[in-house]
PDB file of C-alpha atoms in Angstrom:
ATOM      1  CA  MET A  11      -1.534  24.527 114.329  1.00  0.00           C
ATOM      2  CA  SER A  12       0.001  21.166 113.498  1.00  0.00           C
ATOM      3  CA  ASN A  13       3.632  20.915 112.441  1.00  0.00           C
ATOM      4  CA  TYR A  14       4.617  18.837 109.429  1.00  0.00           C
ATOM      5  CA  SER A  15       7.587  16.548 110.156  1.00  0.00           C
ATOM      6  CA  PRO A  16       8.910  14.766 107.030  1.00  0.00           C
ATOM      7  CA  GLY A  17       9.821  11.176 107.849  1.00  0.00           C
ATOM      8  CA  LEU A  18       8.456  11.778 111.378  1.00  0.00           C
ATOM      9  CA  ALA A  19      11.824  13.351 112.216  1.00  0.00           C
ATOM     10  CA  GLY A  20      11.769  14.589 115.811  1.00  0.00           C
ATOM     11  CA  VAL A  21       8.307  13.138 116.485  1.00  0.00           C
ATOM     12  CA  LEU A  22       8.055  11.264 119.799  1.00  0.00           C
ATOM     13  CA  ALA A  23       5.746   8.342 119.012  1.00  0.00           C
ATOM     14  CA  ALA A  24       6.370   6.130 122.051  1.00  0.00           C
ATOM     15  CA  ARG A  25       8.350   5.681 125.263  1.00  0.00           C
ATOM     16  CA  SER A  26      10.645   2.669 125.369  1.00  0.00           C
ATOM     17  CA  LYS A  27      13.423   1.163 127.481  1.00  0.00           C
ATOM     18  CA  VAL A  28      14.204  -1.535 124.926  1.00  0.00           C
ATOM     19  CA  SER A  29      17.082   0.297 123.273  1.00  0.00           C
ATOM     20  CA  TYR A  30      18.881   3.629 123.293  1.00  0.00           C
ATOM     21  CA  LEU A  31      20.699   5.378 120.474  1.00  0.00           C
ATOM     22  CA  ASP A  32      22.802   8.541 120.472  1.00  0.00           C
ATOM     23  CA  GLY A  33      23.718   9.295 116.882  1.00  0.00           C
ATOM     24  CA  SER A  34      26.034  12.171 117.754  1.00  0.00           C
ATOM     25  CA  LYS A  35      28.202   9.935 119.951  1.00  0.00           C
ATOM     26  CA  GLY A  36      27.809   6.655 118.083  1.00  0.00           C
ATOM     27  CA  LEU A  37      26.159   4.901 121.023  1.00  0.00           C
ATOM     28  CA  LEU A  38      23.759   1.954 120.785  1.00  0.00           C
ATOM     29  CA  GLU A  39      22.479   0.089 123.839  1.00  0.00           C
ATOM     30  CA  TYR A  40      20.040  -2.774 124.336  1.00  0.00           C
ATOM     31  CA  ARG A  41      18.293  -2.478 127.708  1.00  0.00           C
ATOM     32  CA  GLY A  42      21.145  -0.302 128.954  1.00  0.00           C
ATOM     33  CA  ILE A  43      23.923  -2.652 127.808  1.00  0.00           C
ATOM     34  CA  PRO A  44      26.351  -1.347 125.144  1.00  0.00           C
ATOM     35  CA  ILE A  45      26.159  -3.184 121.829  1.00  0.00           C
ATOM     36  CA  GLU A  46      29.929  -3.756 122.008  1.00  0.00           C
ATOM     37  CA  THR A  47      29.518  -5.752 125.235  1.00  0.00           C
ATOM     38  CA  LEU A  48      26.729  -7.902 123.831  1.00  0.00           C
ATOM     39  CA  ALA A  49      28.602  -8.548 120.579  1.00  0.00           C
ATOM     40  CA  GLU A  50      31.642  -9.726 122.520  1.00  0.00           C
ATOM     41  CA  LYS A  51      30.080 -11.655 125.399  1.00  0.00           C
ATOM     42  CA  SER A  52      26.493 -12.598 124.552  1.00  0.00           C
ATOM     43  CA  SER A  53      24.711 -14.897 122.112  1.00  0.00           C
ATOM     44  CA  PHE A  54      21.760 -14.104 119.886  1.00  0.00           C
ATOM     45  CA  ILE A  55      19.406 -16.206 122.026  1.00  0.00           C
ATOM     46  CA  GLU A  56      20.538 -14.491 125.224  1.00  0.00           C
ATOM     47  CA  THR A  57      20.203 -11.088 123.536  1.00  0.00           C
ATOM     48  CA  ALA A  58      16.700 -11.969 122.327  1.00  0.00           C
ATOM     49  CA  TYR A  59      15.751 -12.846 125.912  1.00  0.00           C
ATOM     50  CA  LEU A  60      17.198  -9.539 127.109  1.00  0.00           C
ATOM     51  CA  LEU A  61      15.186  -7.565 124.568  1.00  0.00           C
ATOM     52  CA  LEU A  62      11.958  -9.411 125.333  1.00  0.00           C
ATOM     53  CA  PHE A  63      12.110  -9.420 129.129  1.00  0.00           C
ATOM     54  CA  GLY A  64      14.328  -6.467 130.018  1.00  0.00           C
ATOM     55  CA  ASN A  65      17.049  -8.362 131.842  1.00  0.00           C
ATOM     56  CA  LEU A  66      19.715 -10.950 131.157  1.00  0.00           C
ATOM     57  CA  PRO A  67      18.522 -14.491 131.938  1.00  0.00           C
ATOM     58  CA  THR A  68      19.850 -16.761 134.635  1.00  0.00           C
ATOM     59  CA  PRO A  69      21.441 -19.978 133.314  1.00  0.00           C
ATOM     60  CA  LYS A  70      18.174 -21.805 134.084  1.00  0.00           C
ATOM     61  CA  GLN A  71      16.041 -19.197 132.294  1.00  0.00           C
ATOM     62  CA  LEU A  72      18.363 -19.165 129.288  1.00  0.00           C
ATOM     63  CA  LYS A  73      18.257 -22.962 128.989  1.00  0.00           C
ATOM     64  CA  LYS A  74      14.449 -23.022 129.076  1.00  0.00           C
ATOM     65  CA  PHE A  75      14.210 -20.222 126.500  1.00  0.00           C
ATOM     66  CA  ASP A  76      16.731 -21.936 124.229  1.00  0.00           C
ATOM     67  CA  ASP A  77      15.010 -25.324 124.648  1.00  0.00           C
ATOM     68  CA  ASP A  78      11.619 -23.804 123.821  1.00  0.00           C
ATOM     69  CA  ILE A  79      13.005 -22.275 120.621  1.00  0.00           C
ATOM     70  CA  ARG A  80      14.676 -25.538 119.579  1.00  0.00           C
ATOM     71  CA  THR A  81      11.364 -27.350 120.139  1.00  0.00           C
ATOM     72  CA  HIS A  82       9.461 -25.024 117.787  1.00  0.00           C
ATOM     73  CA  ARG A  83      11.901 -24.855 114.858  1.00  0.00           C
ATOM     74  CA  ARG A  84       9.959 -27.154 112.540  1.00  0.00           C
ATOM     75  CA  ILE A  85       7.240 -25.742 110.308  1.00  0.00           C
ATOM     76  CA  LYS A  86       4.079 -27.505 109.178  1.00  0.00           C
ATOM     77  CA  TYR A  87       4.101 -29.169 105.773  1.00  0.00           C
ATOM     78  CA  ARG A  88       1.263 -26.919 104.656  1.00  0.00           C
ATOM     79  CA  ILE A  89       3.631 -23.970 105.122  1.00  0.00           C
ATOM     80  CA  ILE A  90       6.178 -25.849 103.002  1.00  0.00           C
ATOM     81  CA  ASP A  91       3.465 -26.435 100.389  1.00  0.00           C
ATOM     82  CA  LEU A  92       2.675 -22.712 100.440  1.00  0.00           C
ATOM     83  CA  ILE A  93       6.345 -21.870  99.896  1.00  0.00           C
ATOM     84  CA  LYS A  94       6.536 -24.362  97.015  1.00  0.00           C
ATOM     85  CA  CYS A  95       3.635 -22.574  95.317  1.00  0.00           C
ATOM     86  CA  LEU A  96       5.476 -19.242  95.324  1.00  0.00           C
ATOM     87  CA  PRO A  97       7.367 -18.278  92.144  1.00  0.00           C
ATOM     88  CA  GLU A  98      11.098 -18.985  92.187  1.00  0.00           C
ATOM     89  CA  SER A  99      11.713 -15.519  90.759  1.00  0.00           C
ATOM     90  CA  GLY A 100       9.853 -13.842  93.612  1.00  0.00           C
ATOM     91  CA  HIS A 101      11.498 -11.697  96.254  1.00  0.00           C
ATOM     92  CA  PRO A 102      12.485 -13.630  99.415  1.00  0.00           C
ATOM     93  CA  MET A 103      10.981 -10.925 101.634  1.00  0.00           C
ATOM     94  CA  ASP A 104       7.616 -11.350  99.910  1.00  0.00           C
ATOM     95  CA  ALA A 105       7.839 -15.081 100.595  1.00  0.00           C
ATOM     96  CA  LEU A 106       8.727 -14.425 104.233  1.00  0.00           C
ATOM     97  CA  GLN A 107       5.856 -11.988 104.662  1.00  0.00           C
ATOM     98  CA  ALA A 108       3.368 -14.461 103.182  1.00  0.00           C
ATOM     99  CA  ALA A 109       4.624 -17.385 105.277  1.00  0.00           C
ATOM    100  CA  VAL A 110       4.648 -15.391 108.524  1.00  0.00           C
ATOM    101  CA  ALA A 111       1.088 -14.234 107.903  1.00  0.00           C
ATOM    102  CA  ALA A 112       0.109 -17.866 107.262  1.00  0.00           C
ATOM    103  CA  LEU A 113       1.557 -18.910 110.626  1.00  0.00           C
ATOM    104  CA  GLY A 114      -1.199 -16.910 112.275  1.00  0.00           C
ATOM    105  CA  MET A 115      -3.789 -19.227 110.731  1.00  0.00           C
ATOM    106  CA  PHE A 116      -2.135 -22.280 112.288  1.00  0.00           C
ATOM    107  CA  TYR A 117      -1.536 -20.654 115.680  1.00  0.00           C
ATOM    108  CA  PRO A 118      -4.467 -18.273 116.274  1.00  0.00           C
ATOM    109  CA  ALA A 119      -3.843 -15.914 119.191  1.00  0.00           C
ATOM    110  CA  LYS A 120      -7.285 -15.398 120.726  1.00  0.00           C
ATOM    111  CA  ASN A 121      -6.088 -13.015 123.446  1.00  0.00           C
ATOM    112  CA  VAL A 122      -2.984 -11.119 122.365  1.00  0.00           C
ATOM    113  CA  GLN A 123      -2.758  -9.428 125.766  1.00  0.00           C
ATOM    114  CA  ASP A 124      -2.242 -12.764 127.542  1.00  0.00           C
ATOM    115  CA  PRO A 125       1.452 -12.998 128.615  1.00  0.00           C
ATOM    116  CA  GLU A 126       1.529 -16.729 127.829  1.00  0.00           C
ATOM    117  CA  ILE A 127       0.232 -16.090 124.303  1.00  0.00           C
ATOM    118  CA  GLN A 128       2.814 -13.342 123.860  1.00  0.00           C
ATOM    119  CA  TYR A 129       5.627 -15.622 125.030  1.00  0.00           C
ATOM    120  CA  ILE A 130       4.799 -18.643 122.888  1.00  0.00           C
ATOM    121  CA  SER A 131       4.172 -16.414 119.856  1.00  0.00           C
ATOM    122  CA  ALA A 132       7.594 -14.796 120.285  1.00  0.00           C
ATOM    123  CA  VAL A 133       9.212 -18.224 120.665  1.00  0.00           C
ATOM    124  CA  ARG A 134       7.498 -19.566 117.541  1.00  0.00           C
ATOM    125  CA  LEU A 135       8.475 -16.559 115.456  1.00  0.00           C
ATOM    126  CA  ILE A 136      12.120 -16.625 116.546  1.00  0.00           C
ATOM    127  CA  ALA A 137      12.257 -20.388 116.009  1.00  0.00           C
ATOM    128  CA  LYS A 138      10.399 -20.678 112.707  1.00  0.00           C
ATOM    129  CA  LEU A 139      11.576 -17.651 110.714  1.00  0.00           C
ATOM    130  CA  PRO A 140      15.015 -19.178 109.970  1.00  0.00           C
ATOM    131  CA  THR A 141      13.310 -22.396 108.848  1.00  0.00           C
ATOM    132  CA  ILE A 142      11.002 -20.470 106.522  1.00  0.00           C
ATOM    133  CA  ILE A 143      13.849 -18.409 105.051  1.00  0.00           C
ATOM    134  CA  ALA A 144      16.080 -21.436 104.492  1.00  0.00           C
ATOM    135  CA  ALA A 145      13.210 -23.443 102.985  1.00  0.00           C
ATOM    136  CA  TYR A 146      12.417 -20.765 100.393  1.00  0.00           C
ATOM    137  CA  ALA A 147      16.101 -20.247  99.585  1.00  0.00           C
ATOM    138  CA  ARG A 148      16.554 -23.953  98.848  1.00  0.00           C
ATOM    139  CA  LEU A 149      13.218 -24.706  97.195  1.00  0.00           C
ATOM    140  CA  ARG A 150      13.489 -21.778  94.758  1.00  0.00           C
ATOM    141  CA  ARG A 151      16.758 -23.187  93.409  1.00  0.00           C
ATOM    142  CA  GLY A 152      15.402 -26.728  93.145  1.00  0.00           C
ATOM    143  CA  ASP A 153      16.910 -28.220  96.310  1.00  0.00           C
ATOM    144  CA  ASP A 154      15.042 -30.182  98.969  1.00  0.00           C
ATOM    145  CA  HIS A 155      13.915 -28.579 102.219  1.00  0.00           C
ATOM    146  CA  VAL A 156      16.322 -29.392 105.065  1.00  0.00           C
ATOM    147  CA  GLN A 157      14.753 -30.126 108.439  1.00  0.00           C
ATOM    148  CA  PRO A 158      16.182 -28.245 111.441  1.00  0.00           C
ATOM    149  CA  ARG A 159      18.442 -30.019 113.907  1.00  0.00           C
ATOM    150  CA  ASP A 160      17.749 -29.637 117.615  1.00  0.00           C
ATOM    151  CA  ASP A 161      21.372 -30.353 118.552  1.00  0.00           C
ATOM    152  CA  LEU A 162      22.695 -27.238 116.794  1.00  0.00           C
ATOM    153  CA  THR A 163      22.753 -23.681 118.102  1.00  0.00           C
ATOM    154  CA  PHE A 164      20.449 -21.084 116.583  1.00  0.00           C
ATOM    155  CA  SER A 165      23.063 -19.778 114.149  1.00  0.00           C
ATOM    156  CA  GLU A 166      24.543 -23.197 113.388  1.00  0.00           C
ATOM    157  CA  ASN A 167      21.095 -24.536 112.581  1.00  0.00           C
ATOM    158  CA  PHE A 168      20.189 -21.705 110.206  1.00  0.00           C
ATOM    159  CA  LEU A 169      23.426 -22.057 108.233  1.00  0.00           C
ATOM    160  CA  TYR A 170      22.972 -25.837 108.215  1.00  0.00           C
ATOM    161  CA  MET A 171      19.440 -25.559 106.808  1.00  0.00           C
ATOM    162  CA  LEU A 172      20.756 -23.304 104.036  1.00  0.00           C
ATOM    163  CA  THR A 173      23.699 -25.479 103.009  1.00  0.00           C
ATOM    164  CA  GLU A 174      22.971 -28.940 104.448  1.00  0.00           C
ATOM    165  CA  LYS A 175      26.420 -28.693 106.045  1.00  0.00           C
ATOM    166  CA  VAL A 176      27.238 -27.960 109.681  1.00  0.00           C
ATOM    167  CA  PRO A 177      29.227 -24.684 109.635  1.00  0.00           C
ATOM    168  CA  ASP A 178      32.573 -24.312 111.343  1.00  0.00           C
ATOM    169  CA  LYS A 179      32.687 -22.533 114.690  1.00  0.00           C
ATOM    170  CA  ILE A 180      34.112 -19.269 113.344  1.00  0.00           C
ATOM    171  CA  MET A 181      31.420 -18.926 110.675  1.00  0.00           C
ATOM    172  CA  SER A 182      28.561 -19.588 113.107  1.00  0.00           C
ATOM    173  CA  GLU A 183      30.010 -17.197 115.710  1.00  0.00           C
ATOM    174  CA  ILE A 184      30.369 -14.406 113.145  1.00  0.00           C
ATOM    175  CA  PHE A 185      26.796 -14.941 111.973  1.00  0.00           C
ATOM    176  CA  ASP A 186      25.565 -14.978 115.584  1.00  0.00           C
ATOM    177  CA  THR A 187      27.268 -11.637 116.194  1.00  0.00           C
ATOM    178  CA  CYS A 188      25.639 -10.230 113.059  1.00  0.00           C
ATOM    179  CA  LEU A 189      22.244 -11.270 114.403  1.00  0.00           C
ATOM    180  CA  ILE A 190      22.957  -9.500 117.701  1.00  0.00           C
ATOM    181  CA  LEU A 191      23.919  -6.307 115.864  1.00  0.00           C
ATOM    182  CA  HIS A 192      20.682  -6.346 113.850  1.00  0.00           C
ATOM    183  CA  ALA A 193      18.330  -7.456 116.635  1.00  0.00           C
ATOM    184  CA  GLU A 194      17.126  -3.976 117.625  1.00  0.00           C
ATOM    185  CA  HIS A 195      17.533  -0.364 116.502  1.00  0.00           C
ATOM    186  CA  THR A 196      15.021   1.826 118.344  1.00  0.00           C
ATOM    187  CA  MET A 197      12.056   3.340 116.479  1.00  0.00           C
ATOM    188  CA  ASN A 198      12.996   2.475 112.904  1.00  0.00           C
ATOM    189  CA  ALA A 199      10.442   2.190 110.109  1.00  0.00           C
ATOM    190  CA  SER A 200       9.661  -1.523 110.509  1.00  0.00           C
ATOM    191  CA  THR A 201       9.371  -1.210 114.302  1.00  0.00           C
ATOM    192  CA  PHE A 202       6.997   1.722 113.876  1.00  0.00           C
ATOM    193  CA  SER A 203       4.962  -0.242 111.332  1.00  0.00           C
ATOM    194  CA  GLY A 204       4.743  -3.198 113.706  1.00  0.00           C
ATOM    195  CA  LEU A 205       3.692  -0.966 116.601  1.00  0.00           C
ATOM    196  CA  VAL A 206       0.923   0.590 114.524  1.00  0.00           C
ATOM    197  CA  THR A 207      -0.378  -2.878 113.631  1.00  0.00           C
ATOM    198  CA  ALA A 208      -0.023  -4.107 117.227  1.00  0.00           C
ATOM    199  CA  SER A 209      -1.945  -1.084 118.517  1.00  0.00           C
ATOM    200  CA  THR A 210      -5.074  -2.476 116.854  1.00  0.00           C
ATOM    201  CA  LEU A 211      -4.597  -5.745 118.836  1.00  0.00           C
ATOM    202  CA  SER A 212      -3.779  -7.734 115.708  1.00  0.00           C
ATOM    203  CA  ASP A 213      -2.124 -11.091 116.367  1.00  0.00           C
ATOM    204  CA  PRO A 214       1.705 -11.254 116.648  1.00  0.00           C
ATOM    205  CA  TYR A 215       2.105 -12.949 113.259  1.00  0.00           C
ATOM    206  CA  THR A 216       0.216 -10.175 111.472  1.00  0.00           C
ATOM    207  CA  VAL A 217       2.306  -7.623 113.369  1.00  0.00           C
ATOM    208  CA  VAL A 218       5.583  -9.193 112.251  1.00  0.00           C
ATOM    209  CA  SER A 219       4.284  -9.670 108.705  1.00  0.00           C
ATOM    210  CA  SER A 220       3.537  -5.943 108.603  1.00  0.00           C
ATOM    211  CA  ALA A 221       7.039  -5.139 109.851  1.00  0.00           C
ATOM    212  CA  VAL A 222       8.613  -7.483 107.279  1.00  0.00           C
ATOM    213  CA  GLY A 223       6.806  -5.658 104.489  1.00  0.00           C
ATOM    214  CA  THR A 224       8.229  -2.359 105.703  1.00  0.00           C
ATOM    215  CA  LEU A 225      11.711  -3.796 106.194  1.00  0.00           C
ATOM    216  CA  MET A 226      11.787  -4.875 102.546  1.00  0.00           C
ATOM    217  CA  GLY A 227      11.991  -1.320 101.197  1.00  0.00           C
ATOM    218  CA  PRO A 228      15.302  -0.103  99.680  1.00  0.00           C
ATOM    219  CA  LEU A 229      15.371   2.827 102.120  1.00  0.00           C
ATOM    220  CA  HIS A 230      15.285   0.405 105.067  1.00  0.00           C
ATOM    221  CA  GLY A 231      16.423  -3.234 105.226  1.00  0.00           C
ATOM    222  CA  GLY A 232      16.357  -3.525 101.454  1.00  0.00           C
ATOM    223  CA  ALA A 233      19.443  -1.311 101.357  1.00  0.00           C
ATOM    224  CA  ASN A 234      21.525  -4.396 102.211  1.00  0.00           C
ATOM    225  CA  GLU A 235      20.308  -6.039  99.022  1.00  0.00           C
ATOM    226  CA  LYS A 236      21.258  -2.942  97.039  1.00  0.00           C
ATOM    227  CA  VAL A 237      24.788  -3.107  98.482  1.00  0.00           C
ATOM    228  CA  LEU A 238      25.233  -6.718  97.358  1.00  0.00           C
ATOM    229  CA  SER A 239      23.896  -5.846  93.916  1.00  0.00           C
ATOM    230  CA  MET A 240      26.325  -2.927  93.677  1.00  0.00           C
ATOM    231  CA  LEU A 241      29.309  -5.062  94.717  1.00  0.00           C
ATOM    232  CA  SER A 242      28.344  -7.793  92.238  1.00  0.00           C
ATOM    233  CA  LYS A 243      28.211  -5.279  89.389  1.00  0.00           C
ATOM    234  CA  LEU A 244      31.561  -3.734  90.327  1.00  0.00           C
ATOM    235  CA  GLY A 245      33.278  -7.110  90.396  1.00  0.00           C
ATOM    236  CA  ARG A 246      36.834  -5.792  90.819  1.00  0.00           C
ATOM    237  CA  ILE A 247      38.391  -3.462  93.385  1.00  0.00           C
ATOM    238  CA  ASP A 248      39.882  -1.184  90.713  1.00  0.00           C
ATOM    239  CA  LYS A 249      36.344  -0.205  89.685  1.00  0.00           C
ATOM    240  CA  VAL A 250      35.396   1.040  93.151  1.00  0.00           C
ATOM    241  CA  ARG A 251      37.050   4.485  93.150  1.00  0.00           C
ATOM    242  CA  PRO A 252      35.675   5.602  89.737  1.00  0.00           C
ATOM    243  CA  TYR A 253      32.210   4.377  90.761  1.00  0.00           C
ATOM    244  CA  ILE A 254      32.258   6.274  94.072  1.00  0.00           C
ATOM    245  CA  GLU A 255      33.633   9.437  92.471  1.00  0.00           C
ATOM    246  CA  ALA A 256      30.908   9.370  89.816  1.00  0.00           C
ATOM    247  CA  LYS A 257      28.202   8.929  92.460  1.00  0.00           C
ATOM    248  CA  VAL A 258      29.558  11.785  94.574  1.00  0.00           C
ATOM    249  CA  LYS A 259      29.800  14.076  91.547  1.00  0.00           C
ATOM    250  CA  ALA A 260      26.199  13.286  90.608  1.00  0.00           C
ATOM    251  CA  ASN A 261      25.092  13.778  94.238  1.00  0.00           C
ATOM    252  CA  GLU A 262      23.572  10.278  94.276  1.00  0.00           C
ATOM    253  CA  LYS A 263      23.171   7.851  97.167  1.00  0.00           C
ATOM    254  CA  ILE A 264      25.882   5.253  97.734  1.00  0.00           C
ATOM    255  CA  MET A 265      24.215   2.225  99.291  1.00  0.00           C
ATOM    256  CA  GLY A 266      25.991   0.945 102.389  1.00  0.00           C
ATOM    257  CA  LEU A 267      27.701   4.220 103.300  1.00  0.00           C
ATOM    258  CA  GLY A 268      26.357   6.291 106.159  1.00  0.00           C
ATOM    259  CA  HIS A 269      23.206   6.158 108.274  1.00  0.00           C
ATOM    260  CA  ARG A 270      20.700   8.955 108.710  1.00  0.00           C
ATOM    261  CA  VAL A 271      20.688   8.770 112.532  1.00  0.00           C
ATOM    262  CA  TYR A 272      24.448   8.528 113.064  1.00  0.00           C
ATOM    263  CA  LYS A 273      26.568  11.669 112.788  1.00  0.00           C
ATOM    264  CA  VAL A 274      29.686   9.612 113.510  1.00  0.00           C
ATOM    265  CA  LYS A 275      30.601   6.069 112.498  1.00  0.00           C
ATOM    266  CA  ASP A 276      27.890   3.463 113.107  1.00  0.00           C
ATOM    267  CA  PRO A 277      29.033   1.401 116.150  1.00  0.00           C
ATOM    268  CA  ARG A 278      27.790  -1.757 114.454  1.00  0.00           C
ATOM    269  CA  ALA A 279      30.008  -1.073 111.440  1.00  0.00           C
ATOM    270  CA  ILE A 280      33.049  -0.857 113.721  1.00  0.00           C
ATOM    271  CA  ILE A 281      32.296  -4.330 115.100  1.00  0.00           C
ATOM    272  CA  LEU A 282      31.633  -5.773 111.644  1.00  0.00           C
ATOM    273  CA  GLN A 283      34.926  -4.394 110.336  1.00  0.00           C
ATOM    274  CA  LYS A 284      36.780  -6.323 113.031  1.00  0.00           C
ATOM    275  CA  LEU A 285      34.952  -9.516 112.050  1.00  0.00           C
ATOM    276  CA  ALA A 286      35.840  -8.989 108.387  1.00  0.00           C
TER     277      ALA A 286
END
């Protein structure tokens, strides 16, 4: 007799060494390395390499990986044209999902099991997603698309493409740390969605597009958007306590507080508090 597991709670869907989470102890590791260590000593590009290949890169390997990503930052003008056709009032995640899916038409992966295809697809996705996001953010408000700069780091370049200004070192370092903290989180909903799509041997762009669609939901990545909306509506700090008390009394969710897998404080929140 089959057991029903709401939300797949307790269901073992796959074996993985990519990350480890212990919600009762507040532990999060990428490839066996504590998230605190990576946040303090690593960069997003180095962390991405670690997640992809299972080990930290040598200086030579890191340089090649970083150079490859810098080389593939630009997106084709037809992708820009596609973004321009999207409604300004649309949701940015919908735009991202559409643009990522379109990438697969420009870079068809004929054999998704070929390691070289897997590598270059990963490089393109890491390199081009910031360009796509920044392009839609600017174009929807009537600004021109800003081309990426190869001389800037990953985080510097993304912030530059958004604002057309090179960010100061502190801002780019904080953003880089945020990217590290959000780079991996075991078998969450979007990862599971991507794995299901990948299991059919769909191309990497379709896989990521599927994961983006799942990430958009308010019970997953979309919760961040709900937090910003809540803070914007509150406006002043003196409104916070009455708002929280009313939510607690009504037994309603408070976006941004708590995490279903952590029984103690989220280790990522501890790091973010220090940055704030």
